[in-house]
Structures are given as C-alpha cells and as structure tokens.
Amino acid sequence: MSNQKKLSFSGIIFYVVNVIYMLNVFGILLSVLVNAFGIQWPNGAWLPDEFGLKWWEYCASHHDLKQLLFMTMLVTVITVILSVLLAYPAAFIMAKRDFVGKRLINGLFLLPVIIPPICYGLPLATVLYKVNLATTLAGVVIANMVPTVSYMILVILPFIEQVGDNVESASRMLGASRLQYFTRILIPLTFPGLMSAIMLSIVRVISMFELTFLVSGAKTQTLVVALFADVNAPGYRPIQMIDALAVIFFIVTVILFMISMKFGSPTSVYSQIGNEK
Amino acid sequence: MKNRGWSLETAAMVLPAVLFLIVVFIYPFIYALKMSFTIGDEGTVTFANYIRFFQDSVEMKTVWNTLVISVPVTILTIVLAVPIAYYMRNGIRHEKLVTFFLMIPMTLGVVLIAEGMITYFGRNGWLMLILERLGFIHERTGLIHNYWGVVISLFIQSFPMGLTILIGYTRGIHPSLERASRMLGATKSQTFWKVIFPLMMPGILIAFCLNFTSAFSVFTSAIMLGQATSTTRVMAYSAYITAYEYFDYNFSSTICIMMVIIQFILIGIVFALRNKLYKGASSVGKG
C-alpha cells in the first residue's frame, strides 16, 4: 500500500518499546535459567563461577516435587474437564438461541474475565472457608473454575456461531436426535474451537496464582503457589534453589503454551472483549 | 421467527453455568457486602467498619499507595500501546514472533516473572551491570523491593493486554477511511488525530478500564517485589492480611468492597471526561 518505507513516529515507538520489552523479558528468563544451574554467582560478575546441579538436588530434597507436579496436573485436569462440561452447552445456547434475559446472562459470563481474580477471590475464599471447602481439592477446583468457565465460553462462542443455522435444521429433518446433532455434527465441526479453549485454559489454570493461593492448603499446593511461598517464606531460601523450581514451572508452562499456540491465539479473547462493546 | 421464551433445552444447557457462577461468583460478593456491615458474628447492621476505614490513616495511605502504583502504569501502557497498535494496524513483518514474545509474560504469570525479576533487576543483576558498564549509573541500586519493582512488573503484565485490545480496534477500522482522508488532502498526522484516533477511542477506554482494574488490584507483585508492609502496601494486600493474619473477616470484606467501589469511581471519572472531550465520535466505524 505505502510506496515509500520511511520510518514514522509510531514506527520508532514500536521498535524502541518492543526491543526494550523483549530484551528485558528475555533477560529475566535467561537469568533464572543461568542462576539455577550456577553453583555460585559472585557479586558484580556477569556469570556464575561454575555450573552444576547442586541447587537442583537441594530443590528436590526440600520439595516433594512429585506431589507438586501431581497436584498441579490434578487441579488443572479436573478444572478444565468440569469447566468444559459447563461452558460448551452454555456457549451453544448463547450462540444459537434467543431468550429473555440473554443480555443479563451474557454480562454474567463476561464479568469473571474482566474483574481481576483477587477482587472475587477474597470473598470467595471467605465463603469457602466457612463451608469447610477451603484447603481441599474441591475448593481449589471450584475457585479455579470461576474464570475458566467464562473464558471457555468466550473462546468457544465464535466457533459455534460460525456453524450455519441450516445445518441444525437439516440434521433434524434427516432424523437426527438432539444428542446425535451434538455428537455427530456440532462437536466435530467446532472441534478446533473446543481444543483451543481446552489448551488455553490448561495454560491459564497452571499459571493462575491468586485463586489457588487463597484457597489451597499444605496438601493442595500447586507449583506456582510453592514458587511464591519459597520467595516469601520466613527463613532463608537460596534464590538459586527457587530458580530451579521456577525452571521446572517454566518448562511445564512453555511446552503447554507451544501446544496451545497450534490451536489458537490466547489473545483472541481480549480482542473479543474489546469488539463486543 | 425467533422464539424468545425459555425452552427446556435452553434452561437445561445454560442454567448449570449460570447457577454455578451465581453461587461461587455473585453470592460471595453479596456475602462480603453483608459482612462489611456487621461486626463479629452479630447480625446488627452498622457502618462502623466503613467509618473505621476512612479514619484509619494506614488504610488511607494504602488507598494512596495503590493509586500511585496503578494510575501511572495504566497511563504509560495506554500511551505506548496506542502508537504501536496504530503501527501494527495493517500487519507487520515477523508478527507471529512479536506476538509470541508479548504473550510469554502473560502466559507464565506474574509469579514467575516476579521471581525472575529478583535476580535480573537486583543490585547484582544483568540490567544494573549493563547500565553501569554503559555509564548510565555510577552506583548499582536494585530496582526490586521498592516502588519501581512493582511498577515494572505490572507494566510487563499489562502492556500486552492493552496492546492486544487496541490492535483489535485499529484492525477494525477500514483502510479505505484512511485512504479517503489522505486523498482529500489531510496529512498523516491530521489523518491520525482526526480519523483514526477518534475511532480508537472506545478501544482506548476499554483497554484503560481493564488495565486499570488489574493494576489497581495488584497483589502478588506488591508482595514479591515491593515492601508490602510499608511503601507498597496495597488494598488487596491489606484485605488479605486483615483476613488471614488478624482474622477480621468483616473489616477485610469492607476493604474488598471499597476496592471495587474506588475502581468504579475512577472508571466513571474517565468515562465522564471522555464524554466532555469527545462528543460525536462514538461509532466504531467498521467498514
């Protein structure tokens, strides 16, 4: 479109901000990695003196890593399965049916994605403590499901909207039952949307901190809560050991993130919120 | 043609999700509201908690701290994201790579980034070493455990979110509007300020609101990278500590409610300002 590529004002800001941003994020992640594998990092030096696995052994001996990973996976899988069971049918109705109070319900589904977790997390934790669900697996799952259900509805909705209305009429006319319409037609047609909702939610639940932190107990700690507790625990924890734990968390999240990028962009929801109003 | 009644199908499929959110999302707010008007386990309605909140100098300082952290971060995010979203309106080279890098901090979450910042932005971290070598600073002072650590961490988290929302808006503006404006003799900057910017306004407002609410409810990074007991004591931390260390759930609920109210007031002010400054350009203008 443009015939001459002169660097504009907005172009300069684009390059300067993005380069500074990326270099610093890259630096943050790399220093975690280097520090975790270094034995000792003298003050003011560019790199540690020698490298080794000392802090990894230390980390393994101070944390029940198996239990942490297992709990993280358990919470994530249960949360995502239960959320999809609630979200998919709701997304179908919101996409295809019109009814009294639809706008109100639409607002209800949007709120947990817009309101920051800590705002509803604190009241929710108080209620969960009152009914003795806090610190249990059920409590952690319930808390994590709040934003996940909403998020999934937002991700799946456009995929269902794309399926034409006449597909449903045709399948009914040809004698398919409602269940058959779902299992044979709708779910296969919206499979990419379903997968992207599931993958994106898995990544979100793993790195979602506040809600799990507020309701989890010693036995229901997940990786991210353990990481936070290590940094802020009373008593000295060597930063290298915390970095080792951070690397484990990083690897788990990035692998899942890469897989999820294959299915869809995590940003699609935010651009949708923007466009809806 | 369309039936607006509730069929059995509609109810059976949408109600589970609705009921779930009412029980675990709406009810806790109502419960917190009720708690904030009572003291202890007594059922009598009282404003004592709110009076205490406004008379407590520590809480007032907390509100101030939270604003001083969240408002600059939000403004900085928007000011930088608007030109960048404008630049990216027709797509850019290596867009996938850029998006990937921007998404990484959002994906990894605030805890991991904050943990990494302790090493990187610390007194002996790489950033300080580089700045010292380049001669920008004479003495290395870490950017963590103070106000700046919290601000930087918040910016890292909120910038991609603000940018994404704004890109959605700039991409929604039809390129023909820009071409028409240029063809009619407007300069590039005139086109931006008279055509593009007003059309971006709704997006800027949405981005401002979302970024502001998430910055205002800062919690994790205020603890990990600031001094949560003094200079970066923020409202979310205050509510948390009141409930979990002093076990005063009533006053903690009051702080929570006040946190939400203050957010609403600020968002209201922003919308009021917009209505005064920008009358007319309210349509999104999708071609």
XYZ file of C-alpha atoms in Angstrom:
564
model
C 0.000 0.000 0.000
C 2.630 2.520 1.030
C 5.166 3.204 -1.667
C 7.994 4.567 0.447
C 9.106 2.912 3.676
C 10.009 5.929 5.749
C 10.209 5.229 9.447
C 7.308 7.033 11.064
C 6.898 8.277 14.615
C 4.710 5.289 15.503
C 7.296 3.016 13.893
C 10.072 4.353 16.110
C 7.964 3.810 19.233
C 7.085 0.337 18.021
C 10.712 -0.690 17.622
C 12.076 1.011 20.743
C 9.370 -0.255 23.119
C 9.273 -3.752 21.694
C 13.037 -4.182 21.690
C 13.344 -2.928 25.276
C 10.416 -5.080 26.343
C 11.667 -8.233 24.674
C 15.277 -7.820 25.799
C 14.188 -7.435 29.398
C 11.764 -10.353 29.340
C 14.463 -12.434 27.691
C 16.976 -11.272 30.309
C 14.609 -12.148 33.147
C 14.057 -15.669 31.852
C 17.704 -16.278 30.982
C 18.967 -15.111 34.369
C 16.596 -17.560 36.062
C 17.988 -20.366 33.926
C 21.635 -19.404 34.429
C 21.212 -18.890 38.153
C 19.537 -22.280 38.599
C 22.472 -24.094 37.015
C 25.199 -21.975 38.566
C 26.859 -23.026 41.823
C 27.733 -19.535 42.976
C 27.330 -16.137 41.344
C 29.825 -13.587 42.733
C 28.529 -10.045 43.220
C 29.031 -7.943 40.126
C 30.081 -10.804 37.855
C 28.413 -11.475 34.517
C 28.132 -15.207 35.050
C 28.425 -17.735 37.881
C 31.876 -19.208 38.630
C 30.984 -22.774 37.933
C 27.955 -24.661 36.817
C 26.400 -27.753 38.286
C 23.258 -29.361 39.588
C 23.817 -28.574 43.255
C 20.703 -26.413 43.650
C 18.562 -28.899 41.766
C 19.439 -31.557 44.305
C 18.761 -29.051 47.060
C 15.405 -28.207 45.484
C 14.474 -31.881 45.139
C 15.325 -32.528 48.766
C 13.315 -29.560 50.056
C 10.223 -30.064 47.948
C 8.118 -33.075 47.245
C 8.350 -32.382 43.535
C 6.331 -35.428 42.539
C 3.466 -34.371 44.774
C 3.676 -30.763 43.493
C 3.559 -31.796 39.844
C 0.846 -34.336 40.515
C -1.315 -31.792 42.365
C -0.789 -29.185 39.638
C -1.882 -31.627 36.954
C -4.787 -32.952 39.008
C -6.191 -29.473 39.715
C -5.735 -28.441 36.098
C -7.296 -31.520 34.536
C -10.342 -31.614 36.842
C -10.888 -27.864 36.493
C -10.709 -27.965 32.716
C -12.953 -31.034 32.318
C -15.654 -29.679 34.627
C -15.427 -26.235 33.048
C -15.840 -27.524 29.524
C -18.913 -29.513 30.565
C -20.497 -26.296 31.836
C -19.140 -23.978 29.168
C -19.805 -25.825 25.917
C -23.599 -26.183 26.260
C -23.831 -22.623 27.584
C -21.803 -21.318 24.644
C -24.118 -23.179 22.258
C -27.222 -21.558 23.733
C -25.618 -18.121 23.793
C -24.634 -18.502 20.139
C -27.795 -20.051 18.725
C -30.801 -19.254 20.872
C -32.560 -16.089 21.834
C -34.361 -15.818 25.144
C -35.482 -13.362 27.772
C -32.592 -12.203 29.942
C -29.902 -13.151 27.446
C -28.080 -9.859 27.824
C -28.016 -10.198 31.587
C -26.584 -13.704 31.362
C -24.085 -12.542 28.775
C -22.896 -9.935 31.276
C -22.622 -12.571 33.972
C -20.421 -14.716 31.731
C -18.213 -11.756 30.864
C -17.618 -10.470 34.401
C -15.201 -13.112 35.757
C -12.864 -12.488 32.821
C -12.934 -8.720 33.321
C -12.834 -8.490 37.113
C -9.362 -9.251 38.494
C -9.178 -12.580 40.361
C -8.179 -11.073 43.691
C -11.389 -8.982 43.805
C -13.666 -12.004 43.815
C -11.030 -14.402 45.154
C -11.001 -12.902 48.649
C -14.797 -13.040 49.168
C -14.908 -16.487 47.553
C -12.151 -17.773 49.829
C -14.043 -16.458 52.857
C -17.174 -18.333 51.784
C -15.197 -21.495 51.030
C -13.561 -21.378 54.463
C -16.975 -21.011 56.015
C -18.330 -24.142 54.353
C -15.072 -26.003 55.061
C -14.172 -26.445 51.408
C -11.054 -24.324 51.524
C -7.710 -26.183 51.525
C -9.437 -29.186 49.919
C -9.026 -30.250 46.322
C -12.703 -29.459 45.691
C -12.233 -25.907 46.957
C -9.207 -25.283 44.758
C -11.021 -26.666 41.723
C -14.157 -24.587 42.377
C -12.120 -21.383 42.719
C -10.200 -22.070 39.513
C -13.367 -22.907 37.624
C -14.828 -19.402 38.019
C -12.661 -17.626 35.447
C -12.146 -20.789 33.391
C -15.854 -21.343 32.650
C -16.218 -17.734 31.499
C -13.022 -17.817 29.490
C -14.055 -21.020 27.721
C -17.476 -19.652 26.798
C -15.780 -16.626 25.227
C -13.351 -18.792 23.259
C -15.892 -21.364 22.034
C -18.729 -18.946 21.213
C -17.409 -17.611 17.859
C -16.709 -21.151 16.653
C -20.303 -22.231 17.279
C -21.623 -19.014 15.721
C -19.848 -19.919 12.500
C -21.839 -23.130 12.131
C -24.812 -22.242 9.965
C -28.338 -22.498 11.364
C -29.460 -24.618 8.444
C -27.043 -27.368 9.479
C -29.126 -27.891 12.575
C -32.417 -27.836 10.673
C -31.046 -30.244 8.084
C -29.864 -32.722 10.670
C -33.218 -32.565 12.471
C -35.097 -33.054 9.231
C -32.995 -36.055 8.352
C -33.995 -37.609 11.638
C -31.052 -36.944 13.915
C -31.848 -36.590 17.587
C -30.540 -33.651 19.591
C -27.801 -35.767 21.091
C -26.808 -37.037 17.660
C -26.699 -33.470 16.359
C -24.217 -32.632 19.080
C -22.010 -35.698 18.957
C -22.022 -36.245 15.177
C -22.212 -32.713 13.822
C -21.676 -29.799 16.184
C -18.744 -31.096 18.206
C -16.780 -32.316 15.141
C -17.451 -29.010 13.361
C -16.341 -26.906 16.338
C -13.513 -29.217 17.321
C -10.745 -26.648 16.664
C -12.517 -24.166 18.936
C -13.030 -26.789 21.603
C -9.378 -27.795 21.514
C -8.145 -24.234 21.644
C -10.432 -23.498 24.597
C -9.124 -26.558 26.419
C -5.446 -25.902 25.708
C -5.595 -22.208 26.510
C -7.443 -22.946 29.734
C -4.861 -25.528 30.784
C -2.096 -22.946 30.444
C -4.160 -20.357 32.297
C -5.046 -22.626 35.198
C -1.414 -23.690 35.663
C -0.175 -20.122 35.912
C -3.195 -18.678 37.722
C -1.871 -17.773 41.108
C -4.181 -15.709 43.296
C -7.182 -18.033 43.442
C -5.180 -21.159 44.193
C -3.080 -19.278 46.700
C -6.115 -18.031 48.619
C -7.851 -21.403 48.954
C -5.103 -24.034 48.850
C -3.640 -25.750 51.884
C -0.394 -27.590 52.531
C -1.604 -30.689 50.716
C -3.226 -28.917 47.782
C -0.337 -26.622 46.878
C 0.407 -26.295 43.191
C 3.726 -25.419 41.548
C 3.012 -21.721 41.253
C 1.938 -21.432 44.891
C 5.065 -23.275 46.017
C 7.143 -20.856 43.967
C 5.505 -17.861 45.621
C 5.808 -19.410 49.081
C 9.530 -20.043 48.529
C 10.174 -16.410 47.723
C 8.178 -15.072 50.654
C 8.605 -17.829 53.212
C 10.004 -16.776 56.539
C 13.547 -18.041 56.823
C 16.211 -18.044 54.203
C 15.740 -19.909 50.939
C 18.619 -19.632 48.467
C 17.475 -17.869 45.312
C 19.244 -20.454 43.152
C 17.045 -23.182 44.545
C 13.938 -21.091 43.906
C 15.193 -20.502 40.374
C 15.474 -24.260 39.883
C 11.823 -24.620 40.859
C 10.992 -21.716 38.535
C 12.710 -23.508 35.644
C 10.561 -26.587 36.239
C 7.448 -24.408 36.227
C 8.697 -22.585 33.149
C 9.274 -25.794 31.194
C 5.840 -27.190 32.032
C 4.099 -23.961 31.059
C 6.038 -23.250 27.886
C 5.545 -26.761 26.486
C 1.798 -26.464 27.029
C 1.830 -22.917 25.679
C 3.563 -24.032 22.472
C 0.981 -26.784 22.003
C -1.847 -24.341 22.625
C -0.454 -21.868 20.091
C -1.071 -24.547 17.480
C -4.783 -24.384 18.245
C -5.394 -20.687 18.605
C -4.190 -17.390 19.911
C -4.610 -16.648 23.617
C -5.229 -13.035 22.730
C -8.396 -13.714 20.766
C -10.479 -13.352 23.916
C -9.155 -9.898 24.689
C -9.773 -8.614 21.199
C -13.271 -10.046 21.516
C -13.972 -8.195 24.750
C -12.873 -5.071 23.001
C -15.070 -5.594 19.983
C -18.187 -6.571 21.852
C -18.907 -3.149 23.265
C -39.419 -16.273 13.604
C -37.306 -16.449 16.702
C -38.839 -17.580 19.911
C -37.737 -15.535 22.900
C -39.159 -17.888 25.502
C -37.165 -20.262 27.642
C -37.382 -23.741 26.166
C -36.464 -26.765 28.232
C -33.351 -27.096 26.100
C -32.223 -23.534 26.794
C -32.742 -23.936 30.518
C -31.015 -27.302 30.709
C -27.946 -26.132 28.848
C -27.386 -22.616 30.062
C -28.570 -22.846 33.655
C -25.786 -25.082 35.026
C -23.158 -22.486 34.098
C -25.367 -19.612 35.290
C -26.142 -21.242 38.628
C -22.505 -22.128 39.140
C -21.435 -18.522 38.661
C -24.261 -17.203 40.843
C -23.229 -19.480 43.702
C -19.452 -19.038 43.553
C -19.122 -15.620 41.943
C -22.150 -13.444 42.747
C -23.009 -14.862 46.151
C -19.530 -14.235 47.659
C -19.898 -10.554 46.752
C -23.298 -10.380 48.468
C -21.853 -12.230 51.428
C -18.916 -9.808 51.606
C -21.313 -6.865 51.429
C -23.304 -8.293 54.321
C -20.126 -8.955 56.317
C -18.891 -5.420 55.779
C -21.974 -4.015 57.530
C -21.648 -6.178 60.620
C -19.071 -6.691 63.340
C -18.061 -10.127 64.555
C -20.914 -12.605 64.415
C -23.585 -10.119 65.456
C -26.362 -9.558 62.994
C -26.915 -5.850 63.639
C -26.305 -3.557 60.706
C -23.619 -0.972 61.366
C -21.449 1.439 59.434
C -18.625 1.015 61.959
C -16.338 -0.792 59.505
C -16.644 1.942 56.905
C -16.121 4.693 59.488
C -13.058 2.816 60.690
C -11.804 2.510 57.123
C -11.961 6.253 56.492
C -10.495 7.167 59.867
C -7.642 4.700 59.703
C -4.579 6.547 58.426
C -2.912 3.279 57.417
C -5.836 2.376 55.176
C -5.930 5.850 53.642
C -2.214 5.575 52.922
C -2.921 2.158 51.389
C -5.501 3.624 49.023
C -2.997 6.313 48.064
C -0.205 3.747 47.502
C -2.468 1.698 45.281
C -3.397 4.708 43.164
C 0.197 5.886 42.904
C 1.166 2.463 41.585
C -1.780 1.714 39.305
C -2.560 5.048 37.635
C 0.930 5.725 36.161
C 1.234 2.123 34.954
C -2.126 2.303 33.210
C -1.398 5.653 31.576
C 2.057 4.529 30.442
C 0.606 1.340 28.975
C -2.043 3.216 27.003
C 0.295 5.981 25.823
C 2.753 3.427 24.458
C 0.187 0.952 23.167
C -1.784 3.465 21.059
C 1.008 4.325 18.573
C 2.157 0.707 18.495
C -1.325 -0.596 17.763
C -1.594 2.088 15.073
C 1.703 0.960 13.574
C 0.567 -2.674 13.596
C -2.826 -1.912 12.003
C -2.019 -3.462 8.612
C 0.075 -6.312 9.949
C 3.847 -6.275 10.354
C 6.765 -8.483 9.451
C 7.513 -11.307 11.905
C 4.189 -10.681 13.564
C 3.983 -14.234 14.959
C 7.334 -13.833 16.694
C 6.430 -10.459 18.174
C 3.100 -11.776 19.444
C 4.819 -14.818 20.903
C 7.232 -12.677 22.912
C 4.453 -10.423 24.106
C 2.361 -13.400 25.165
C 5.123 -15.112 27.146
C 4.840 -12.949 30.311
C 1.047 -13.204 30.282
C 1.283 -16.955 29.919
C 3.951 -17.551 32.529
C 2.031 -15.498 35.041
C 3.027 -12.860 37.494
C 4.773 -15.177 39.972
C 7.409 -16.484 37.581
C 8.159 -13.059 36.116
C 8.412 -11.540 39.587
C 10.689 -14.350 40.721
C 12.920 -13.838 37.689
C 12.965 -10.086 38.259
C 14.523 -10.588 41.684
C 17.709 -11.820 40.007
C 17.610 -9.739 36.847
C 16.630 -6.344 38.296
C 18.507 -6.930 41.545
C 21.600 -4.978 42.605
C 23.870 -7.561 41.012
C 21.566 -8.417 38.138
C 22.384 -8.067 34.477
C 20.433 -4.861 33.932
C 22.363 -2.982 36.608
C 25.660 -4.376 35.325
C 24.881 -3.258 31.781
C 23.752 0.204 32.862
C 26.878 0.586 34.938
C 29.119 -0.535 32.079
C 27.390 1.897 29.727
C 27.939 4.695 32.207
C 24.277 5.493 32.899
C 24.657 4.897 36.611
C 27.574 5.207 38.988
C 26.348 3.035 41.768
C 24.253 -0.068 41.311
C 20.955 0.032 43.165
C 18.474 -2.724 42.600
C 15.051 -1.973 41.223
C 13.391 -4.509 43.477
C 11.919 -4.354 46.964
C 10.671 -0.885 46.236
C 8.049 1.030 44.248
C 9.803 0.532 40.913
C 9.871 -3.240 41.116
C 6.087 -3.319 41.429
C 5.592 -0.789 38.621
C 7.902 -2.645 36.223
C 6.291 -5.982 36.937
C 2.808 -4.517 36.436
C 3.848 -2.929 33.168
C 5.272 -6.209 31.881
C 1.937 -7.873 32.611
C -0.440 -5.148 31.464
C 1.261 -3.897 28.299
C 0.452 -6.986 26.153
C -3.171 -6.936 27.311
C -3.644 -3.263 26.477
C -1.899 -3.655 23.141
C -3.989 -6.667 22.132
C -7.256 -4.864 22.793
C -6.114 -1.795 20.842
C -4.868 -3.841 17.884
C -8.337 -5.375 17.695
C -9.670 -1.840 17.286
C -7.143 -0.494 14.775
C -7.692 -3.590 12.644
C -11.426 -2.946 12.755
C -11.006 0.473 11.144
C -11.474 0.041 7.434
C -8.313 1.025 5.463
C -10.472 2.939 2.963
C -11.236 5.575 5.622
C -7.542 6.332 5.920
C -7.061 6.348 2.165
C -10.016 8.676 1.699
C -8.674 11.086 4.275
C -5.233 11.125 2.648
C -6.758 11.534 -0.811
C -8.754 14.532 0.395
C -5.506 16.207 1.326
C -5.110 15.534 5.036
C -1.560 14.977 6.247
C -0.568 11.786 8.003
C -0.824 13.339 11.450
C -4.143 15.002 10.622
C -5.450 11.644 9.481
C -4.329 10.064 12.721
C -5.776 12.698 15.059
C -8.969 13.420 13.122
C -9.873 9.975 11.783
C -8.022 7.094 13.417
C -7.758 8.334 16.998
C -11.473 9.087 17.484
C -12.285 5.664 16.074
C -9.829 4.096 18.501
C -11.392 5.915 21.443
C -13.814 3.161 22.507
C -10.920 0.687 22.422
C -8.737 3.009 24.452
C -11.457 3.276 27.074
C -11.915 -0.498 27.284
C -8.156 -1.033 27.469
C -7.877 1.653 30.128
C -10.605 0.068 32.257
C -9.245 -3.464 32.028
C -5.663 -2.405 32.640
C -6.625 -0.105 35.455
C -8.706 -2.696 37.310
C -5.962 -5.278 37.023
C -3.285 -2.797 38.128
C -5.418 -1.457 40.961
C -5.924 -4.938 42.364
C -2.175 -5.591 42.347
C -1.352 -8.167 44.980
C 1.307 -10.698 44.069
C 3.981 -8.365 42.765
C 3.419 -5.877 45.602
C 4.427 -8.672 47.978
C 7.188 -10.250 45.908
C 8.825 -7.110 44.527
C 7.817 -4.324 46.862
C 7.614 -3.687 50.558
C 4.108 -4.865 51.204
C 4.182 -3.800 54.833
C 5.077 -0.178 54.110
C 5.607 1.657 50.807
C 3.800 -0.799 48.555
C 1.101 -1.808 50.988
C -1.798 -2.022 48.527
C -5.517 -2.556 49.092
C -5.576 -6.203 48.028
C -2.713 -6.954 50.420
C -4.426 -5.026 53.164
C -7.648 -7.001 52.681
C -5.699 -10.245 52.593
C -3.653 -9.546 55.729
C -6.734 -8.359 57.649
C -8.498 -11.631 56.933
C -5.658 -14.114 57.157
C -3.466 -12.672 59.886
C -5.876 -10.707 62.054
C -8.887 -12.905 61.209
C -11.074 -9.831 60.951
C -13.230 -11.006 58.061
C -15.685 -8.154 58.469
C -13.112 -5.421 58.027
C -11.395 -7.381 55.263
C -14.719 -7.501 53.401
C -15.050 -3.754 53.890
C -11.652 -3.197 52.260
C -12.654 -5.504 49.392
C -15.885 -3.613 48.819
C -14.061 -0.278 48.970
C -11.529 -1.604 46.459
C -14.306 -2.348 43.985
C -16.057 0.988 44.681
C -12.884 3.027 44.117
C -12.313 1.211 40.813
C -15.837 2.047 39.713
C -15.419 5.699 40.710
C -12.217 6.070 38.694
C -13.677 4.358 35.667
C -16.681 6.661 35.989
C -14.409 9.712 36.028
C -12.628 8.508 32.889
C -15.908 7.984 31.042
C -17.193 11.385 32.163
C -14.005 13.039 30.884
C -14.348 11.261 27.575
C -17.925 12.445 27.160
C -16.799 16.012 27.752
C -13.846 15.861 25.384
C -15.106 13.661 22.580
C -18.665 14.246 21.582
C -19.845 12.578 18.433
C -17.232 10.026 17.514
C -18.882 7.136 19.256
C -19.319 4.696 16.391
C -16.697 2.038 15.847
C -16.730 2.638 12.120
C -16.301 -0.845 10.782
C -16.401 -0.697 7.029
